[in-house]
Amino acid sequence: MPSEDSPKGAAHWSPLETEEWYGARNATTALRDVLTAAGMARDFPYLRADLNAFGHGLIELGRVSPETAERLAELLRRALRCAREHEEADDSCTRKTD
């Protein structure tokens, strides 16, 4: 009879005990929160955390309507533009102090 201190075998492996699962779940939660703030909570009905056969964490976005894809693309374009403007502002501040 195996002792309780013996290591768990493959038959006892659970995805809920891995860092990859928690990473996927946390990333899904972060994405869900942003989509909710953008008013897109209902546009991603298949959003979920998952693991593949190798135990790598994955985020399933699922299928979305063309309108949702266009809206997401516009949000990403705006975020990139804002990030570039922020970097340029930081660069100009750095040049002024040099």
PDB file of N, CA and C in Angstrom:
ATOM      1  N   MET A   1       0.840  -1.175   0.000  1.00  0.00           N
ATOM      2  CA  MET A   1       0.000   0.000   0.000  1.00  0.00           C
ATOM      3  C   MET A   1       0.888   1.241   0.000  1.00  0.00           C
ATOM      4  N   PRO A   2       0.693   2.172  -0.936  1.00  0.00           N
ATOM      5  CA  PRO A   2       1.556   3.359  -0.992  1.00  0.00           C
ATOM      6  C   PRO A   2       1.307   4.287   0.196  1.00  0.00           C
ATOM      7  N   SER A   3       2.390   4.908   0.622  1.00  0.00           N
ATOM      8  CA  SER A   3       2.252   5.855   1.730  1.00  0.00           C
ATOM      9  C   SER A   3       1.742   7.189   1.207  1.00  0.00           C
ATOM     10  N   GLU A   4       1.241   8.000   2.117  1.00  0.00           N
ATOM     11  CA  GLU A   4       0.726   9.321   1.737  1.00  0.00           C
ATOM     12  C   GLU A   4       1.857  10.268   1.349  1.00  0.00           C
ATOM     13  N   ASP A   5       3.098   9.955   1.737  1.00  0.00           N
ATOM     14  CA  ASP A   5       4.242  10.799   1.427  1.00  0.00           C
ATOM     15  C   ASP A   5       4.842  10.504   0.053  1.00  0.00           C
ATOM     16  N   SER A   6       4.417   9.420  -0.590  1.00  0.00           N
ATOM     17  CA  SER A   6       4.993   9.068  -1.894  1.00  0.00           C
ATOM     18  C   SER A   6       4.529  10.060  -2.947  1.00  0.00           C
ATOM     19  N   PRO A   7       5.378  10.293  -3.976  1.00  0.00           N
ATOM     20  CA  PRO A   7       5.003  11.260  -5.026  1.00  0.00           C
ATOM     21  C   PRO A   7       3.781  10.787  -5.804  1.00  0.00           C
ATOM     22  N   LYS A   8       3.035  11.743  -6.305  1.00  0.00           N
ATOM     23  CA  LYS A   8       1.844  11.421  -7.078  1.00  0.00           C
ATOM     24  C   LYS A   8       2.238  10.878  -8.440  1.00  0.00           C
ATOM     25  N   GLY A   9       1.525   9.884  -8.908  1.00  0.00           N
ATOM     26  CA  GLY A   9       1.767   9.337 -10.233  1.00  0.00           C
ATOM     27  C   GLY A   9       0.975  10.116 -11.274  1.00  0.00           C
ATOM     28  N   ALA A  10       1.183   9.750 -12.527  1.00  0.00           N
ATOM     29  CA  ALA A  10       0.496  10.433 -13.625  1.00  0.00           C
ATOM     30  C   ALA A  10      -1.017  10.311 -13.500  1.00  0.00           C
ATOM     31  N   ALA A  11      -1.487   9.253 -12.898  1.00  0.00           N
ATOM     32  CA  ALA A  11      -2.933   9.064 -12.762  1.00  0.00           C
ATOM     33  C   ALA A  11      -3.558  10.082 -11.816  1.00  0.00           C
ATOM     34  N   HIS A  12      -2.734  10.722 -11.004  1.00  0.00           N
ATOM     35  CA  HIS A  12      -3.247  11.679 -10.033  1.00  0.00           C
ATOM     36  C   HIS A  12      -3.017  13.124 -10.454  1.00  0.00           C
ATOM     37  N   TRP A  13      -2.470  13.340 -11.667  1.00  0.00           N
ATOM     38  CA  TRP A  13      -2.174  14.690 -12.135  1.00  0.00           C
ATOM     39  C   TRP A  13      -3.468  15.467 -12.345  1.00  0.00           C
ATOM     40  N   SER A  14      -3.455  16.701 -11.941  1.00  0.00           N
ATOM     41  CA  SER A  14      -4.622  17.557 -12.133  1.00  0.00           C
ATOM     42  C   SER A  14      -4.163  18.880 -12.739  1.00  0.00           C
ATOM     43  N   PRO A  15      -4.847  19.348 -13.780  1.00  0.00           N
ATOM     44  CA  PRO A  15      -4.452  20.627 -14.369  1.00  0.00           C
ATOM     45  C   PRO A  15      -4.627  21.793 -13.405  1.00  0.00           C
ATOM     46  N   LEU A  16      -5.458  21.619 -12.418  1.00  0.00           N
ATOM     47  CA  LEU A  16      -5.705  22.707 -11.471  1.00  0.00           C
ATOM     48  C   LEU A  16      -4.563  22.888 -10.487  1.00  0.00           C
ATOM     49  N   GLU A  17      -3.556  22.029 -10.574  1.00  0.00           N
ATOM     50  CA  GLU A  17      -2.412  22.128  -9.676  1.00  0.00           C
ATOM     51  C   GLU A  17      -1.164  22.616 -10.394  1.00  0.00           C
ATOM     52  N   THR A  18      -1.308  23.220 -11.581  1.00  0.00           N
ATOM     53  CA  THR A  18      -0.139  23.642 -12.348  1.00  0.00           C
ATOM     54  C   THR A  18      -0.080  25.162 -12.475  1.00  0.00           C
ATOM     55  N   GLU A  19       1.144  25.665 -12.600  1.00  0.00           N
ATOM     56  CA  GLU A  19       1.331  27.104 -12.808  1.00  0.00           C
ATOM     57  C   GLU A  19       0.752  27.534 -14.151  1.00  0.00           C
ATOM     58  N   GLU A  20       0.822  26.643 -15.144  1.00  0.00           N
ATOM     59  CA  GLU A  20       0.303  26.972 -16.475  1.00  0.00           C
ATOM     60  C   GLU A  20      -1.206  27.214 -16.418  1.00  0.00           C
ATOM     61  N   TRP A  21      -1.914  26.411 -15.638  1.00  0.00           N
ATOM     62  CA  TRP A  21      -3.358  26.596 -15.515  1.00  0.00           C
ATOM     63  C   TRP A  21      -3.670  27.938 -14.860  1.00  0.00           C
ATOM     64  N   TYR A  22      -2.975  28.239 -13.775  1.00  0.00           N
ATOM     65  CA  TYR A  22      -3.217  29.507 -13.089  1.00  0.00           C
ATOM     66  C   TYR A  22      -2.839  30.694 -13.962  1.00  0.00           C
ATOM     67  N   GLY A  23      -1.766  30.563 -14.748  1.00  0.00           N
ATOM     68  CA  GLY A  23      -1.386  31.628 -15.669  1.00  0.00           C
ATOM     69  C   GLY A  23      -2.454  31.870 -16.721  1.00  0.00           C
ATOM     70  N   ALA A  24      -2.978  30.784 -17.293  1.00  0.00           N
ATOM     71  CA  ALA A  24      -4.040  30.905 -18.304  1.00  0.00           C
ATOM     72  C   ALA A  24      -5.303  31.494 -17.685  1.00  0.00           C
ATOM     73  N   ARG A  25      -5.644  31.040 -16.507  1.00  0.00           N
ATOM     74  CA  ARG A  25      -6.851  31.546 -15.837  1.00  0.00           C
ATOM     75  C   ARG A  25      -6.714  33.022 -15.500  1.00  0.00           C
ATOM     76  N   ASN A  26      -5.542  33.429 -15.002  1.00  0.00           N
ATOM     77  CA  ASN A  26      -5.340  34.834 -14.654  1.00  0.00           C
ATOM     78  C   ASN A  26      -5.354  35.726 -15.888  1.00  0.00           C
ATOM     79  N   ALA A  27      -4.757  35.252 -16.983  1.00  0.00           N
ATOM     80  CA  ALA A  27      -4.773  36.034 -18.221  1.00  0.00           C
ATOM     81  C   ALA A  27      -6.194  36.152 -18.762  1.00  0.00           C
ATOM     82  N   THR A  28      -6.968  35.086 -18.661  1.00  0.00           N
ATOM     83  CA  THR A  28      -8.365  35.122 -19.111  1.00  0.00           C
ATOM     84  C   THR A  28      -9.164  36.114 -18.278  1.00  0.00           C
ATOM     85  N   THR A  29      -8.933  36.122 -16.993  1.00  0.00           N
ATOM     86  CA  THR A  29      -9.626  37.051 -16.104  1.00  0.00           C
ATOM     87  C   THR A  29      -9.266  38.498 -16.451  1.00  0.00           C
ATOM     88  N   ALA A  30      -7.987  38.752 -16.700  1.00  0.00           N
ATOM     89  CA  ALA A  30      -7.553  40.109 -17.064  1.00  0.00           C
ATOM     90  C   ALA A  30      -8.195  40.547 -18.374  1.00  0.00           C
ATOM     91  N   LEU A  31      -8.215  39.655 -19.360  1.00  0.00           N
ATOM     92  CA  LEU A  31      -8.828  39.975 -20.649  1.00  0.00           C
ATOM     93  C   LEU A  31     -10.330  40.178 -20.496  1.00  0.00           C
ATOM     94  N   ARG A  32     -10.975  39.334 -19.715  1.00  0.00           N
ATOM     95  CA  ARG A  32     -12.406  39.482 -19.468  1.00  0.00           C
ATOM     96  C   ARG A  32     -12.729  40.839 -18.844  1.00  0.00           C
ATOM     97  N   ASP A  33     -11.908  41.260 -17.886  1.00  0.00           N
ATOM     98  CA  ASP A  33     -12.141  42.538 -17.222  1.00  0.00           C
ATOM     99  C   ASP A  33     -12.030  43.709 -18.203  1.00  0.00           C
ATOM    100  N   VAL A  34     -11.036  43.654 -19.095  1.00  0.00           N
ATOM    101  CA  VAL A  34     -10.860  44.724 -20.078  1.00  0.00           C
ATOM    102  C   VAL A  34     -12.008  44.716 -21.087  1.00  0.00           C
ATOM    103  N   LEU A  35     -12.393  43.529 -21.550  1.00  0.00           N
ATOM    104  CA  LEU A  35     -13.512  43.433 -22.498  1.00  0.00           C
ATOM    105  C   LEU A  35     -14.810  43.930 -21.861  1.00  0.00           C
ATOM    106  N   THR A  36     -14.999  43.644 -20.593  1.00  0.00           N
ATOM    107  CA  THR A  36     -16.183  44.127 -19.885  1.00  0.00           C
ATOM    108  C   THR A  36     -16.158  45.650 -19.796  1.00  0.00           C
ATOM    109  N   ALA A  37     -15.006  46.224 -19.456  1.00  0.00           N
ATOM    110  CA  ALA A  37     -14.877  47.681 -19.372  1.00  0.00           C
ATOM    111  C   ALA A  37     -15.127  48.346 -20.719  1.00  0.00           C
ATOM    112  N   ALA A  38     -14.794  47.628 -21.809  1.00  0.00           N
ATOM    113  CA  ALA A  38     -15.006  48.169 -23.159  1.00  0.00           C
ATOM    114  C   ALA A  38     -16.431  47.902 -23.657  1.00  0.00           C
ATOM    115  N   GLY A  39     -17.271  47.307 -22.810  1.00  0.00           N
ATOM    116  CA  GLY A  39     -18.649  47.017 -23.206  1.00  0.00           C
ATOM    117  C   GLY A  39     -18.764  45.827 -24.150  1.00  0.00           C
ATOM    118  N   MET A  40     -17.783  44.938 -24.122  1.00  0.00           N
ATOM    119  CA  MET A  40     -17.762  43.807 -25.054  1.00  0.00           C
ATOM    120  C   MET A  40     -17.899  42.457 -24.339  1.00  0.00           C
ATOM    121  N   ALA A  41     -18.455  42.447 -23.157  1.00  0.00           N
ATOM    122  CA  ALA A  41     -18.539  41.211 -22.379  1.00  0.00           C
ATOM    123  C   ALA A  41     -19.331  40.121 -23.097  1.00  0.00           C
ATOM    124  N   ARG A  42     -20.380  40.483 -23.775  1.00  0.00           N
ATOM    125  CA  ARG A  42     -21.215  39.482 -24.458  1.00  0.00           C
ATOM    126  C   ARG A  42     -20.696  39.112 -25.844  1.00  0.00           C
ATOM    127  N   ASP A  43     -19.673  39.813 -26.312  1.00  0.00           N
ATOM    128  CA  ASP A  43     -19.157  39.581 -27.660  1.00  0.00           C
ATOM    129  C   ASP A  43     -18.170  38.420 -27.747  1.00  0.00           C
ATOM    130  N   PHE A  44     -17.733  37.903 -26.614  1.00  0.00           N
ATOM    131  CA  PHE A  44     -16.774  36.797 -26.577  1.00  0.00           C
ATOM    132  C   PHE A  44     -17.351  35.650 -25.732  1.00  0.00           C
ATOM    133  N   PRO A  45     -18.398  34.987 -26.231  1.00  0.00           N
ATOM    134  CA  PRO A  45     -19.061  33.963 -25.432  1.00  0.00           C
ATOM    135  C   PRO A  45     -18.211  32.712 -25.202  1.00  0.00           C
ATOM    136  N   TYR A  46     -17.169  32.510 -25.982  1.00  0.00           N
ATOM    137  CA  TYR A  46     -16.342  31.307 -25.847  1.00  0.00           C
ATOM    138  C   TYR A  46     -15.042  31.556 -25.087  1.00  0.00           C
ATOM    139  N   LEU A  47     -14.862  32.736 -24.538  1.00  0.00           N
ATOM    140  CA  LEU A  47     -13.634  33.075 -23.819  1.00  0.00           C
ATOM    141  C   LEU A  47     -13.455  32.133 -22.629  1.00  0.00           C
ATOM    142  N   ARG A  48     -12.290  31.458 -22.604  1.00  0.00           N
ATOM    143  CA  ARG A  48     -12.023  30.565 -21.473  1.00  0.00           C
ATOM    144  C   ARG A  48     -10.544  30.208 -21.420  1.00  0.00           C
ATOM    145  N   ALA A  49     -10.111  29.791 -20.246  1.00  0.00           N
ATOM    146  CA  ALA A  49      -8.748  29.292 -20.053  1.00  0.00           C
ATOM    147  C   ALA A  49      -8.740  27.804 -20.361  1.00  0.00           C
ATOM    148  N   ASP A  50      -7.599  27.326 -20.862  1.00  0.00           N
ATOM    149  CA  ASP A  50      -7.503  25.915 -21.218  1.00  0.00           C
ATOM    150  C   ASP A  50      -6.043  25.482 -21.152  1.00  0.00           C
ATOM    151  N   LEU A  51      -5.818  24.195 -21.202  1.00  0.00           N
ATOM    152  CA  LEU A  51      -4.486  23.624 -21.320  1.00  0.00           C
ATOM    153  C   LEU A  51      -4.491  22.704 -22.525  1.00  0.00           C
ATOM    154  N   ASN A  52      -3.370  22.664 -23.256  1.00  0.00           N
ATOM    155  CA  ASN A  52      -3.298  21.718 -24.361  1.00  0.00           C
ATOM    156  C   ASN A  52      -2.795  20.371 -23.836  1.00  0.00           C
ATOM    157  N   ALA A  53      -2.596  19.415 -24.715  1.00  0.00           N
ATOM    158  CA  ALA A  53      -2.185  18.070 -24.309  1.00  0.00           C
ATOM    159  C   ALA A  53      -0.817  18.051 -23.641  1.00  0.00           C
ATOM    160  N   PHE A  54      -0.015  19.075 -23.873  1.00  0.00           N
ATOM    161  CA  PHE A  54       1.312  19.145 -23.273  1.00  0.00           C
ATOM    162  C   PHE A  54       1.318  19.930 -21.967  1.00  0.00           C
ATOM    163  N   GLY A  55       0.159  20.389 -21.553  1.00  0.00           N
ATOM    164  CA  GLY A  55       0.056  21.145 -20.310  1.00  0.00           C
ATOM    165  C   GLY A  55       0.369  22.615 -20.439  1.00  0.00           C
ATOM    166  N   HIS A  56       0.441  23.128 -21.680  1.00  0.00           N
ATOM    167  CA  HIS A  56       0.696  24.553 -21.893  1.00  0.00           C
ATOM    168  C   HIS A  56      -0.615  25.326 -21.784  1.00  0.00           C
ATOM    169  N   GLY A  57      -0.587  26.419 -21.045  1.00  0.00           N
ATOM    170  CA  GLY A  57      -1.776  27.244 -20.881  1.00  0.00           C
ATOM    171  C   GLY A  57      -2.149  27.960 -22.169  1.00  0.00           C
ATOM    172  N   LEU A  58      -3.411  27.983 -22.471  1.00  0.00           N
ATOM    173  CA  LEU A  58      -3.927  28.657 -23.658  1.00  0.00           C
ATOM    174  C   LEU A  58      -5.176  29.444 -23.286  1.00  0.00           C
ATOM    175  N   ILE A  59      -5.434  30.493 -24.056  1.00  0.00           N
ATOM    176  CA  ILE A  59      -6.654  31.276 -23.887  1.00  0.00           C
ATOM    177  C   ILE A  59      -7.474  31.089 -25.148  1.00  0.00           C
ATOM    178  N   GLU A  60      -8.681  30.594 -24.992  1.00  0.00           N
ATOM    179  CA  GLU A  60      -9.576  30.419 -26.128  1.00  0.00           C
ATOM    180  C   GLU A  60     -10.451  31.653 -26.243  1.00  0.00           C
ATOM    181  N   LEU A  61     -10.335  32.357 -27.373  1.00  0.00           N
ATOM    182  CA  LEU A  61     -11.179  33.521 -27.626  1.00  0.00           C
ATOM    183  C   LEU A  61     -12.466  33.103 -28.321  1.00  0.00           C
ATOM    184  N   GLY A  62     -12.399  32.064 -29.118  1.00  0.00           N
ATOM    185  CA  GLY A  62     -13.580  31.576 -29.820  1.00  0.00           C
ATOM    186  C   GLY A  62     -13.934  32.412 -31.038  1.00  0.00           C
ATOM    187  N   ARG A  63     -15.068  32.091 -31.611  1.00  0.00           N
ATOM    188  CA  ARG A  63     -15.543  32.817 -32.790  1.00  0.00           C
ATOM    189  C   ARG A  63     -16.245  34.095 -32.371  1.00  0.00           C
ATOM    190  N   VAL A  64     -16.059  35.136 -33.198  1.00  0.00           N
ATOM    191  CA  VAL A  64     -16.721  36.414 -32.944  1.00  0.00           C
ATOM    192  C   VAL A  64     -17.310  36.920 -34.252  1.00  0.00           C
ATOM    193  N   SER A  65     -18.229  37.839 -34.147  1.00  0.00           N
ATOM    194  CA  SER A  65     -18.843  38.423 -35.335  1.00  0.00           C
ATOM    195  C   SER A  65     -17.844  39.372 -36.009  1.00  0.00           C
ATOM    196  N   PRO A  66     -18.066  39.658 -37.286  1.00  0.00           N
ATOM    197  CA  PRO A  66     -17.201  40.632 -37.960  1.00  0.00           C
ATOM    198  C   PRO A  66     -17.217  41.995 -37.267  1.00  0.00           C
ATOM    199  N   GLU A  67     -18.362  42.391 -36.760  1.00  0.00           N
ATOM    200  CA  GLU A  67     -18.464  43.677 -36.070  1.00  0.00           C
ATOM    201  C   GLU A  67     -17.593  43.689 -34.811  1.00  0.00           C
ATOM    202  N   THR A  68     -17.600  42.581 -34.085  1.00  0.00           N
ATOM    203  CA  THR A  68     -16.771  42.478 -32.882  1.00  0.00           C
ATOM    204  C   THR A  68     -15.300  42.532 -33.245  1.00  0.00           C
ATOM    205  N   ALA A  69     -14.903  41.821 -34.296  1.00  0.00           N
ATOM    206  CA  ALA A  69     -13.501  41.835 -34.737  1.00  0.00           C
ATOM    207  C   ALA A  69     -13.079  43.242 -35.141  1.00  0.00           C
ATOM    208  N   GLU A  70     -13.955  43.972 -35.842  1.00  0.00           N
ATOM    209  CA  GLU A  70     -13.636  45.341 -36.238  1.00  0.00           C
ATOM    210  C   GLU A  70     -13.508  46.247 -35.019  1.00  0.00           C
ATOM    211  N   ARG A  71     -14.383  46.075 -34.062  1.00  0.00           N
ATOM    212  CA  ARG A  71     -14.324  46.898 -32.849  1.00  0.00           C
ATOM    213  C   ARG A  71     -13.054  46.598 -32.048  1.00  0.00           C
ATOM    214  N   LEU A  72     -12.707  45.327 -31.943  1.00  0.00           N
ATOM    215  CA  LEU A  72     -11.483  44.951 -31.239  1.00  0.00           C
ATOM    216  C   LEU A  72     -10.259  45.511 -31.955  1.00  0.00           C
ATOM    217  N   ALA A  73     -10.247  45.443 -33.282  1.00  0.00           N
ATOM    218  CA  ALA A  73      -9.139  46.010 -34.058  1.00  0.00           C
ATOM    219  C   ALA A  73      -9.013  47.511 -33.809  1.00  0.00           C
ATOM    220  N   GLU A  74     -10.135  48.215 -33.755  1.00  0.00           N
ATOM    221  CA  GLU A  74     -10.104  49.662 -33.504  1.00  0.00           C
ATOM    222  C   GLU A  74      -9.580  49.958 -32.094  1.00  0.00           C
ATOM    223  N   LEU A  75      -9.992  49.180 -31.117  1.00  0.00           N
ATOM    224  CA  LEU A  75      -9.480  49.378 -29.758  1.00  0.00           C
ATOM    225  C   LEU A  75      -7.977  49.151 -29.696  1.00  0.00           C
ATOM    226  N   LEU A  76      -7.485  48.142 -30.402  1.00  0.00           N
ATOM    227  CA  LEU A  76      -6.050  47.875 -30.423  1.00  0.00           C
ATOM    228  C   LEU A  76      -5.289  48.989 -31.145  1.00  0.00           C
ATOM    229  N   ARG A  77      -5.855  49.488 -32.255  1.00  0.00           N
ATOM    230  CA  ARG A  77      -5.221  50.614 -32.959  1.00  0.00           C
ATOM    231  C   ARG A  77      -5.101  51.825 -32.043  1.00  0.00           C
ATOM    232  N   ARG A  78      -6.165  52.114 -31.310  1.00  0.00           N
ATOM    233  CA  ARG A  78      -6.139  53.260 -30.392  1.00  0.00           C
ATOM    234  C   ARG A  78      -5.114  53.062 -29.279  1.00  0.00           C
ATOM    235  N   ALA A  79      -5.049  51.848 -28.758  1.00  0.00           N
ATOM    236  CA  ALA A  79      -4.089  51.560 -27.691  1.00  0.00           C
ATOM    237  C   ALA A  79      -2.660  51.711 -28.199  1.00  0.00           C
ATOM    238  N   LEU A  80      -2.392  51.236 -29.414  1.00  0.00           N
ATOM    239  CA  LEU A  80      -1.055  51.383 -29.993  1.00  0.00           C
ATOM    240  C   LEU A  80      -0.708  52.846 -30.229  1.00  0.00           C
ATOM    241  N   ARG A  81      -1.676  53.606 -30.727  1.00  0.00           N
ATOM    242  CA  ARG A  81      -1.452  55.029 -30.967  1.00  0.00           C
ATOM    243  C   ARG A  81      -1.157  55.739 -29.650  1.00  0.00           C
ATOM    244  N   CYS A  82      -1.906  55.422 -28.628  1.00  0.00           N
ATOM    245  CA  CYS A  82      -1.712  56.037 -27.314  1.00  0.00           C
ATOM    246  C   CYS A  82      -0.331  55.667 -26.748  1.00  0.00           C
ATOM    247  N   ALA A  83       0.068  54.400 -26.912  1.00  0.00           N
ATOM    248  CA  ALA A  83       1.373  53.965 -26.421  1.00  0.00           C
ATOM    249  C   ALA A  83       2.491  54.693 -27.153  1.00  0.00           C
ATOM    250  N   ARG A  84       2.358  54.861 -28.472  1.00  0.00           N
ATOM    251  CA  ARG A  84       3.374  55.592 -29.249  1.00  0.00           C
ATOM    252  C   ARG A  84       3.459  57.042 -28.806  1.00  0.00           C
ATOM    253  N   GLU A  85       2.304  57.678 -28.615  1.00  0.00           N
ATOM    254  CA  GLU A  85       2.289  59.072 -28.168  1.00  0.00           C
ATOM    255  C   GLU A  85       2.918  59.208 -26.789  1.00  0.00           C
ATOM    256  N   HIS A  86       2.666  58.236 -25.934  1.00  0.00           N
ATOM    257  CA  HIS A  86       3.241  58.245 -24.584  1.00  0.00           C
ATOM    258  C   HIS A  86       4.759  58.097 -24.654  1.00  0.00           C
ATOM    259  N   GLU A  87       5.238  57.192 -25.515  1.00  0.00           N
ATOM    260  CA  GLU A  87       6.688  57.014 -25.686  1.00  0.00           C
ATOM    261  C   GLU A  87       7.326  58.284 -26.230  1.00  0.00           C
ATOM    262  N   GLU A  88       6.681  58.922 -27.208  1.00  0.00           N
ATOM    263  CA  GLU A  88       7.218  60.155 -27.776  1.00  0.00           C
ATOM    264  C   GLU A  88       7.270  61.259 -26.724  1.00  0.00           C
ATOM    265  N   ALA A  89       6.255  61.333 -25.886  1.00  0.00           N
ATOM    266  CA  ALA A  89       6.240  62.341 -24.820  1.00  0.00           C
ATOM    267  C   ALA A  89       7.359  62.062 -23.822  1.00  0.00           C
ATOM    268  N   ASP A  90       7.587  60.796 -23.480  1.00  0.00           N
ATOM    269  CA  ASP A  90       8.678  60.448 -22.575  1.00  0.00           C
ATOM    270  C   ASP A  90      10.019  60.794 -23.198  1.00  0.00           C
ATOM    271  N   ASP A  91      10.178  60.513 -24.502  1.00  0.00           N
ATOM    272  CA  ASP A  91      11.433  60.833 -25.188  1.00  0.00           C
ATOM    273  C   ASP A  91      11.684  62.339 -25.198  1.00  0.00           C
ATOM    274  N   SER A  92      10.642  63.136 -25.443  1.00  0.00           N
ATOM    275  CA  SER A  92      10.825  64.589 -25.477  1.00  0.00           C
ATOM    276  C   SER A  92      11.169  65.116 -24.088  1.00  0.00           C
ATOM    277  N   CYS A  93      10.615  64.530 -23.052  1.00  0.00           N
ATOM    278  CA  CYS A  93      10.950  64.937 -21.682  1.00  0.00           C
ATOM    279  C   CYS A  93      12.393  64.603 -21.366  1.00  0.00           C
ATOM    280  N   THR A  94      12.849  63.449 -21.823  1.00  0.00           N
ATOM    281  CA  THR A  94      14.226  63.033 -21.579  1.00  0.00           C
ATOM    282  C   THR A  94      15.197  63.947 -22.317  1.00  0.00           C
ATOM    283  N   ARG A  95      14.890  64.310 -23.542  1.00  0.00           N
ATOM    284  CA  ARG A  95      15.771  65.189 -24.317  1.00  0.00           C
ATOM    285  C   ARG A  95      15.855  66.582 -23.689  1.00  0.00           C
ATOM    286  N   LYS A  96      14.756  67.064 -23.108  1.00  0.00           N
ATOM    287  CA  LYS A  96      14.782  68.391 -22.495  1.00  0.00           C
ATOM    288  C   LYS A  96      15.658  68.441 -21.264  1.00  0.00           C
ATOM    289  N   THR A  97      15.746  67.332 -20.529  1.00  0.00           N
ATOM    290  CA  THR A  97      16.525  67.324 -19.302  1.00  0.00           C
ATOM    291  C   THR A  97      17.983  67.020 -19.542  1.00  0.00           C
ATOM    292  N   ASP A  98      18.333  66.503 -20.732  1.00  0.00           N
ATOM    293  CA  ASP A  98      19.733  66.157 -21.027  1.00  0.00           C
ATOM    294  C   ASP A  98      20.576  67.379 -21.275  1.00  0.00           C
TER     295      ASP A  98
END
